[in-house]
Amino acid sequence: LRLVVLVSGSGTNLQALLDAIAADPAGFGAEIVAVGADRPGITGLERAQRAGLPTFVCRVKDHTTREEWDEALAEATAAHRPDLVVSAGFMKIVGKAFLARFGGRVLNTHPALLPSFPGAHGVRDALAYGVRVTGCTVHLVDDGVDTGPIIAQGVVQVRDEDDETTLHERIKEVERALLVDVVRRIARDGYRVVGRRVLIP
Ligand code: GRF
């Protein structure tokens, strides 16, 4: 299975996938063929380069409209012929052109238990709300924001002394394992969507 991974920051989810594949290249059943980002100079791109992977950067400000950026992102991604696109800490919402080309084949990981706390500050919002448990969600991307069918979720207890950073770090430990497990299972068995359920045989 050919994966293109999209990142915006430190890329520890990407690194977890790279490490899992490197540990069992034949058995994992998926390979990362390229890594894309919405900005240059991030650690996520360094991780890709260290792994010898092709990378690409699509910056919104290099385009006159959001739609043009979205089309450029779709083109850059399509050049690597992915079977599955994994948005791992990618902080932009993909648009119509991207979904027209890859709809139903884009995974996203979100650091909260969707449908609670969608959007760019899920950890901060959960903490502010005062939840006692939060966690992470791996889901298919649809045309909404963090609204696509859910594939897997992991639970994380919130501690009284938590701040956004400590809580997010603990969520990311669960999130990295969850993402690797979902990609491994999909690579092995595929998946189908029935209504809002994603079934991996
Ligand atoms: C992850 O928790 C992701 O869910 C959120 O930002 C974090 C990215 O972490 N959107 P990394 O770049 O994979 O280290």
Short mmCIF file of N, CA, C and O in Angstrom, two decimals, residues 22-118:
data_model
loop_
_atom_site.label_atom_id
_atom_site.label_comp_id
_atom_site.label_asym_id
_atom_site.label_seq_id
_atom_site.Cartn_x
_atom_site.Cartn_y
_atom_site.Cartn_z
N ALA A 22 9.97 0.31 9.20
CA ALA A 22 11.39 -0.10 9.18
C ALA A 22 11.60 -1.38 9.99
O ALA A 22 12.44 -2.21 9.67
N ALA A 23 10.78 -1.55 11.04
CA ALA A 23 10.93 -2.73 11.90
C ALA A 23 10.45 -4.00 11.21
O ALA A 23 10.86 -5.10 11.55
N ASP A 24 9.55 -3.81 10.21
CA ASP A 24 9.01 -5.01 9.56
C ASP A 24 8.57 -4.68 8.14
O ASP A 24 7.39 -4.70 7.81
N PRO A 25 9.54 -4.29 7.27
CA PRO A 25 9.20 -3.75 5.95
C PRO A 25 8.30 -4.67 5.12
O PRO A 25 7.30 -4.22 4.54
N ALA A 26 8.63 -5.96 5.12
CA ALA A 26 7.83 -6.88 4.30
C ALA A 26 6.46 -7.10 4.95
O ALA A 26 5.44 -7.13 4.27
N GLY A 27 6.44 -7.23 6.26
CA GLY A 27 5.20 -7.60 6.95
C GLY A 27 4.22 -6.45 7.11
O GLY A 27 3.02 -6.67 7.14
N PHE A 28 4.73 -5.21 7.15
CA PHE A 28 3.82 -4.11 7.46
C PHE A 28 2.80 -3.89 6.34
O PHE A 28 1.67 -3.54 6.57
N GLY A 29 3.20 -4.13 5.12
CA GLY A 29 2.25 -4.08 4.01
C GLY A 29 2.00 -2.69 3.47
O GLY A 29 1.10 -2.49 2.65
N ALA A 30 2.73 -1.70 3.98
CA ALA A 30 2.57 -0.33 3.46
C ALA A 30 3.93 0.33 3.42
O ALA A 30 4.82 -0.01 4.20
N GLU A 31 4.09 1.24 2.47
CA GLU A 31 5.34 2.01 2.41
C GLU A 31 4.98 3.49 2.25
O GLU A 31 4.00 3.82 1.56
N ILE A 32 5.74 4.33 2.89
CA ILE A 32 5.54 5.78 2.74
C ILE A 32 6.33 6.19 1.50
O ILE A 32 7.55 5.99 1.45
N VAL A 33 5.65 6.70 0.49
CA VAL A 33 6.33 7.04 -0.77
C VAL A 33 6.71 8.51 -0.85
O VAL A 33 7.56 8.91 -1.64
N ALA A 34 6.07 9.34 0.01
CA ALA A 34 6.41 10.78 0.03
C ALA A 34 5.79 11.42 1.26
O ALA A 34 4.81 10.90 1.83
N VAL A 35 6.36 12.55 1.65
CA VAL A 35 5.82 13.33 2.77
C VAL A 35 5.60 14.76 2.30
O VAL A 35 6.49 15.36 1.69
N GLY A 36 4.40 15.29 2.54
CA GLY A 36 4.07 16.65 2.14
C GLY A 36 3.82 17.52 3.37
O GLY A 36 3.46 17.00 4.43
N ALA A 37 4.03 18.82 3.20
CA ALA A 37 3.81 19.75 4.31
C ALA A 37 3.23 21.06 3.78
O ALA A 37 3.33 21.37 2.59
N ASP A 38 2.63 21.82 4.69
CA ASP A 38 2.06 23.12 4.30
C ASP A 38 3.05 24.25 4.60
O ASP A 38 2.72 25.42 4.39
N ARG A 39 4.20 23.89 5.14
CA ARG A 39 5.21 24.91 5.42
C ARG A 39 6.58 24.24 5.43
O ARG A 39 6.68 23.05 5.76
N PRO A 40 7.65 25.02 5.06
CA PRO A 40 9.00 24.45 5.06
C PRO A 40 9.61 24.49 6.45
O PRO A 40 9.02 25.03 7.38
N GLY A 41 10.75 23.87 6.58
CA GLY A 41 11.56 24.03 7.79
C GLY A 41 11.00 23.39 9.03
O GLY A 41 11.35 23.75 10.15
N ILE A 42 10.13 22.43 8.91
CA ILE A 42 9.57 21.77 10.10
C ILE A 42 10.28 20.43 10.32
O ILE A 42 10.81 19.83 9.37
N THR A 43 10.26 19.98 11.56
CA THR A 43 10.96 18.73 11.90
C THR A 43 10.38 17.55 11.12
O THR A 43 11.09 16.63 10.75
N GLY A 44 9.09 17.62 10.87
CA GLY A 44 8.46 16.52 10.11
C GLY A 44 9.14 16.30 8.77
O GLY A 44 9.35 15.15 8.36
N LEU A 45 9.53 17.39 8.09
CA LEU A 45 10.21 17.24 6.79
C LEU A 45 11.63 16.69 6.98
O LEU A 45 12.11 15.88 6.18
N GLU A 46 12.29 17.12 8.08
CA GLU A 46 13.63 16.59 8.36
C GLU A 46 13.56 15.08 8.59
O GLU A 46 14.42 14.32 8.13
N ARG A 47 12.52 14.64 9.30
CA ARG A 47 12.37 13.19 9.54
C ARG A 47 12.23 12.43 8.21
O ARG A 47 12.80 11.37 8.01
N ALA A 48 11.47 13.03 7.28
CA ALA A 48 11.28 12.40 5.97
C ALA A 48 12.60 12.36 5.20
O ALA A 48 12.98 11.34 4.64
N GLN A 49 13.31 13.49 5.23
CA GLN A 49 14.58 13.55 4.49
C GLN A 49 15.58 12.56 5.07
O GLN A 49 16.30 11.87 4.37
N ARG A 50 15.58 12.44 6.41
CA ARG A 50 16.48 11.49 7.08
C ARG A 50 16.16 10.06 6.64
O ARG A 50 17.04 9.21 6.53
N ALA A 51 14.89 9.83 6.33
CA ALA A 51 14.49 8.48 5.89
C ALA A 51 14.66 8.32 4.38
O ALA A 51 14.28 7.30 3.80
N GLY A 52 15.18 9.37 3.73
CA GLY A 52 15.45 9.29 2.30
C GLY A 52 14.19 9.38 1.44
O GLY A 52 14.15 8.90 0.31
N LEU A 53 13.14 10.00 1.99
CA LEU A 53 11.86 10.07 1.25
C LEU A 53 11.75 11.37 0.47
O LEU A 53 12.21 12.41 0.92
N PRO A 54 11.07 11.33 -0.67
CA PRO A 54 10.75 12.58 -1.38
C PRO A 54 9.81 13.43 -0.53
O PRO A 54 8.97 12.89 0.22
N THR A 55 9.98 14.75 -0.58
CA THR A 55 9.09 15.64 0.17
C THR A 55 8.59 16.74 -0.75
O THR A 55 9.21 17.03 -1.79
N PHE A 56 7.46 17.32 -0.35
CA PHE A 56 6.97 18.50 -1.08
C PHE A 56 6.33 19.46 -0.09
O PHE A 56 5.87 19.04 0.97
N VAL A 57 6.35 20.74 -0.44
CA VAL A 57 5.76 21.78 0.42
C VAL A 57 4.77 22.59 -0.40
O VAL A 57 5.10 23.03 -1.50
N CYS A 58 3.55 22.73 0.11
CA CYS A 58 2.55 23.57 -0.54
C CYS A 58 2.12 24.63 0.46
O CYS A 58 1.38 24.32 1.41
N ARG A 59 2.57 25.87 0.25
CA ARG A 59 2.23 26.95 1.20
C ARG A 59 1.03 27.72 0.68
O ARG A 59 0.99 28.11 -0.50
N VAL A 60 0.08 27.96 1.56
CA VAL A 60 -1.13 28.69 1.15
C VAL A 60 -0.74 30.04 0.56
O VAL A 60 -1.26 30.48 -0.47
N LYS A 61 0.25 30.71 1.21
CA LYS A 61 0.54 32.08 0.78
C LYS A 61 1.22 32.14 -0.60
O LYS A 61 1.37 33.20 -1.19
N ASP A 62 1.63 30.98 -1.12
CA ASP A 62 2.22 30.98 -2.47
C ASP A 62 1.14 30.94 -3.55
O ASP A 62 1.45 30.91 -4.74
N HIS A 63 -0.11 30.90 -3.10
CA HIS A 63 -1.22 30.80 -4.08
C HIS A 63 -2.19 31.95 -3.87
O HIS A 63 -2.39 32.43 -2.76
N THR A 64 -2.82 32.35 -4.97
CA THR A 64 -3.72 33.52 -4.88
C THR A 64 -5.02 33.14 -4.19
O THR A 64 -5.62 33.96 -3.51
N THR A 65 -5.46 31.91 -4.37
CA THR A 65 -6.70 31.52 -3.67
C THR A 65 -6.49 30.20 -2.95
O THR A 65 -5.58 29.43 -3.26
N ARG A 66 -7.35 29.94 -2.02
CA ARG A 66 -7.33 28.70 -1.24
C ARG A 66 -7.59 27.51 -2.16
O ARG A 66 -6.95 26.46 -2.02
N GLU A 67 -8.47 27.74 -3.13
CA GLU A 67 -8.81 26.66 -4.08
C GLU A 67 -7.57 26.29 -4.89
O GLU A 67 -7.29 25.12 -5.12
N GLU A 68 -6.78 27.31 -5.26
CA GLU A 68 -5.58 27.04 -6.07
C GLU A 68 -4.56 26.27 -5.23
O GLU A 68 -3.91 25.34 -5.71
N TRP A 69 -4.47 26.62 -3.95
CA TRP A 69 -3.57 25.88 -3.03
C TRP A 69 -4.03 24.43 -2.93
O TRP A 69 -3.22 23.49 -3.02
N ASP A 70 -5.31 24.25 -2.80
CA ASP A 70 -5.88 22.91 -2.64
C ASP A 70 -5.59 22.06 -3.87
O ASP A 70 -5.20 20.90 -3.78
N GLU A 71 -5.71 22.68 -5.05
CA GLU A 71 -5.43 21.95 -6.30
C GLU A 71 -3.94 21.61 -6.39
O GLU A 71 -3.56 20.50 -6.77
N ALA A 72 -3.10 22.55 -5.97
CA ALA A 72 -1.65 22.31 -6.00
C ALA A 72 -1.28 21.17 -5.06
O ALA A 72 -0.46 20.29 -5.38
N LEU A 73 -1.91 21.15 -3.89
CA LEU A 73 -1.66 20.08 -2.92
C LEU A 73 -2.10 18.73 -3.50
O LEU A 73 -1.38 17.73 -3.39
N ALA A 74 -3.25 18.75 -4.17
CA ALA A 74 -3.75 17.50 -4.77
C ALA A 74 -2.80 17.01 -5.86
O ALA A 74 -2.47 15.82 -5.93
N GLU A 75 -2.32 17.95 -6.68
CA GLU A 75 -1.38 17.58 -7.75
C GLU A 75 -0.09 17.01 -7.18
O GLU A 75 0.38 15.95 -7.60
N ALA A 76 0.46 17.71 -6.20
CA ALA A 76 1.75 17.28 -5.60
C ALA A 76 1.60 15.90 -4.96
O ALA A 76 2.48 15.06 -5.04
N THR A 77 0.44 15.68 -4.34
CA THR A 77 0.19 14.39 -3.69
C THR A 77 0.00 13.29 -4.75
O THR A 77 0.59 12.22 -4.67
N ALA A 78 -0.79 13.62 -5.79
CA ALA A 78 -1.11 12.62 -6.82
C ALA A 78 0.15 12.16 -7.57
O ALA A 78 0.20 11.02 -8.05
N ALA A 79 1.15 13.04 -7.63
CA ALA A 79 2.38 12.69 -8.36
C ALA A 79 3.03 11.43 -7.80
O ALA A 79 3.79 10.74 -8.47
N HIS A 80 2.69 11.12 -6.53
CA HIS A 80 3.31 9.95 -5.88
C HIS A 80 2.38 8.74 -5.88
O HIS A 80 2.67 7.72 -5.22
N ARG A 81 1.27 8.86 -6.55
CA ARG A 81 0.32 7.75 -6.74
C ARG A 81 -0.02 7.04 -5.41
O ARG A 81 0.20 5.83 -5.25
N PRO A 82 -0.54 7.77 -4.42
CA PRO A 82 -0.85 7.12 -3.14
C PRO A 82 -2.10 6.26 -3.23
O PRO A 82 -3.04 6.60 -3.95
N ASP A 83 -2.09 5.18 -2.47
CA ASP A 83 -3.35 4.43 -2.28
C ASP A 83 -4.12 5.04 -1.11
O ASP A 83 -5.34 4.96 -1.05
N LEU A 84 -3.35 5.61 -0.17
CA LEU A 84 -3.95 6.17 1.05
C LEU A 84 -3.14 7.42 1.43
O LEU A 84 -1.91 7.40 1.34
N VAL A 85 -3.85 8.48 1.80
CA VAL A 85 -3.18 9.69 2.29
C VAL A 85 -3.40 9.75 3.80
O VAL A 85 -4.53 9.55 4.27
N VAL A 86 -2.32 9.96 4.54
CA VAL A 86 -2.43 10.03 6.01
C VAL A 86 -2.08 11.44 6.47
O VAL A 86 -0.96 11.90 6.31
N SER A 87 -3.09 12.12 6.99
CA SER A 87 -2.88 13.46 7.55
C SER A 87 -2.49 13.28 9.01
O SER A 87 -3.32 12.91 9.85
N ALA A 88 -1.21 13.45 9.32
CA ALA A 88 -0.70 13.18 10.67
C ALA A 88 -0.18 14.49 11.25
O ALA A 88 0.99 14.82 11.13
N GLY A 89 -1.09 15.24 11.84
CA GLY A 89 -0.67 16.53 12.38
C GLY A 89 -0.61 17.58 11.28
O GLY A 89 0.10 18.56 11.38
N PHE A 90 -1.37 17.35 10.21
CA PHE A 90 -1.44 18.34 9.13
C PHE A 90 -2.50 19.36 9.53
O PHE A 90 -3.64 18.97 9.81
N MET A 91 -2.13 20.63 9.58
CA MET A 91 -3.02 21.60 10.21
C MET A 91 -3.81 22.44 9.21
O MET A 91 -4.15 23.58 9.48
N LYS A 92 -4.06 21.91 8.05
CA LYS A 92 -4.90 22.61 7.09
C LYS A 92 -6.09 21.70 6.73
O LYS A 92 -5.97 20.48 6.75
N ILE A 93 -7.20 22.35 6.34
CA ILE A 93 -8.38 21.60 5.92
C ILE A 93 -8.31 21.43 4.41
O ILE A 93 -8.23 22.42 3.68
N VAL A 94 -8.27 20.19 3.93
CA VAL A 94 -8.21 19.97 2.48
C VAL A 94 -9.59 20.29 1.87
O VAL A 94 -10.62 20.17 2.55
N GLY A 95 -9.58 20.71 0.62
CA GLY A 95 -10.82 21.19 -0.01
C GLY A 95 -11.36 20.24 -1.06
O GLY A 95 -10.97 19.08 -1.14
N LYS A 96 -12.23 20.79 -1.87
CA LYS A 96 -13.00 20.01 -2.85
C LYS A 96 -12.10 19.28 -3.84
O LYS A 96 -12.31 18.09 -4.12
N ALA A 97 -11.09 19.97 -4.36
CA ALA A 97 -10.24 19.35 -5.39
C ALA A 97 -9.50 18.15 -4.79
O ALA A 97 -9.44 17.07 -5.39
N PHE A 98 -9.00 18.34 -3.57
CA PHE A 98 -8.26 17.25 -2.92
C PHE A 98 -9.17 16.06 -2.66
O PHE A 98 -8.86 14.90 -2.97
N LEU A 99 -10.37 16.36 -2.16
CA LEU A 99 -11.30 15.28 -1.82
C LEU A 99 -11.88 14.63 -3.09
O LEU A 99 -12.17 13.43 -3.10
N ALA A 100 -12.00 15.42 -4.16
CA ALA A 100 -12.48 14.84 -5.42
C ALA A 100 -11.52 13.75 -5.88
O ALA A 100 -11.91 12.72 -6.40
N ARG A 101 -10.23 13.99 -5.62
CA ARG A 101 -9.23 13.03 -6.10
C ARG A 101 -8.98 11.91 -5.09
O ARG A 101 -8.79 10.76 -5.47
N PHE A 102 -9.01 12.25 -3.79
CA PHE A 102 -8.61 11.25 -2.79
C PHE A 102 -9.72 10.95 -1.79
O PHE A 102 -9.49 10.27 -0.79
N GLY A 103 -10.92 11.48 -2.03
CA GLY A 103 -12.01 11.28 -1.07
C GLY A 103 -12.18 9.82 -0.73
O GLY A 103 -12.11 8.95 -1.59
N GLY A 104 -12.37 9.56 0.58
CA GLY A 104 -12.57 8.18 1.03
C GLY A 104 -11.26 7.46 1.26
O GLY A 104 -11.25 6.35 1.79
N ARG A 105 -10.16 8.09 0.86
CA ARG A 105 -8.83 7.45 1.02
C ARG A 105 -7.89 8.38 1.80
O ARG A 105 -6.68 8.32 1.62
N VAL A 106 -8.47 9.25 2.64
CA VAL A 106 -7.66 10.15 3.47
C VAL A 106 -7.97 9.87 4.94
O VAL A 106 -9.13 9.92 5.35
N LEU A 107 -6.91 9.51 5.69
CA LEU A 107 -7.05 9.30 7.13
C LEU A 107 -6.58 10.56 7.84
O LEU A 107 -5.63 11.21 7.38
N ASN A 108 -7.20 10.86 8.97
CA ASN A 108 -6.71 11.95 9.82
C ASN A 108 -6.63 11.45 11.25
O ASN A 108 -7.41 10.59 11.66
N THR A 109 -5.68 11.98 12.00
CA THR A 109 -5.62 11.68 13.42
C THR A 109 -5.85 12.99 14.16
O THR A 109 -5.33 14.03 13.78
N HIS A 110 -6.71 12.90 15.18
CA HIS A 110 -7.11 14.11 15.92
C HIS A 110 -6.92 13.85 17.41
O HIS A 110 -7.34 12.79 17.91
N PRO A 111 -6.35 14.80 18.16
CA PRO A 111 -6.04 14.56 19.58
C PRO A 111 -7.21 14.83 20.53
O PRO A 111 -7.05 15.53 21.55
N ALA A 112 -8.38 14.30 20.18
CA ALA A 112 -9.54 14.38 21.09
C ALA A 112 -10.51 13.27 20.69
O ALA A 112 -10.34 12.64 19.65
N LEU A 113 -11.52 13.04 21.53
CA LEU A 113 -12.49 11.98 21.24
C LEU A 113 -13.62 12.60 20.43
O LEU A 113 -14.62 13.06 20.98
N LEU A 114 -13.48 12.62 19.11
CA LEU A 114 -14.54 13.18 18.25
C LEU A 114 -15.84 12.40 18.52
O LEU A 114 -15.79 11.22 18.85
N PRO A 115 -17.00 13.06 18.44
CA PRO A 115 -17.20 14.42 17.93
C PRO A 115 -16.92 15.53 18.92
O PRO A 115 -17.14 16.70 18.62
N SER A 116 -16.41 15.18 20.11
CA SER A 116 -16.06 16.26 21.04
C SER A 116 -14.77 16.94 20.61
O SER A 116 -13.82 16.27 20.14
N PHE A 117 -14.76 18.26 20.75
CA PHE A 117 -13.55 19.07 20.59
C PHE A 117 -12.86 18.92 19.23
O PHE A 117 -11.67 18.61 19.15
N PRO A 118 -13.61 19.14 18.15
CA PRO A 118 -12.98 19.17 16.82
C PRO A 118 -12.16 20.45 16.64
O PRO A 118 -12.16 21.31 17.52
#
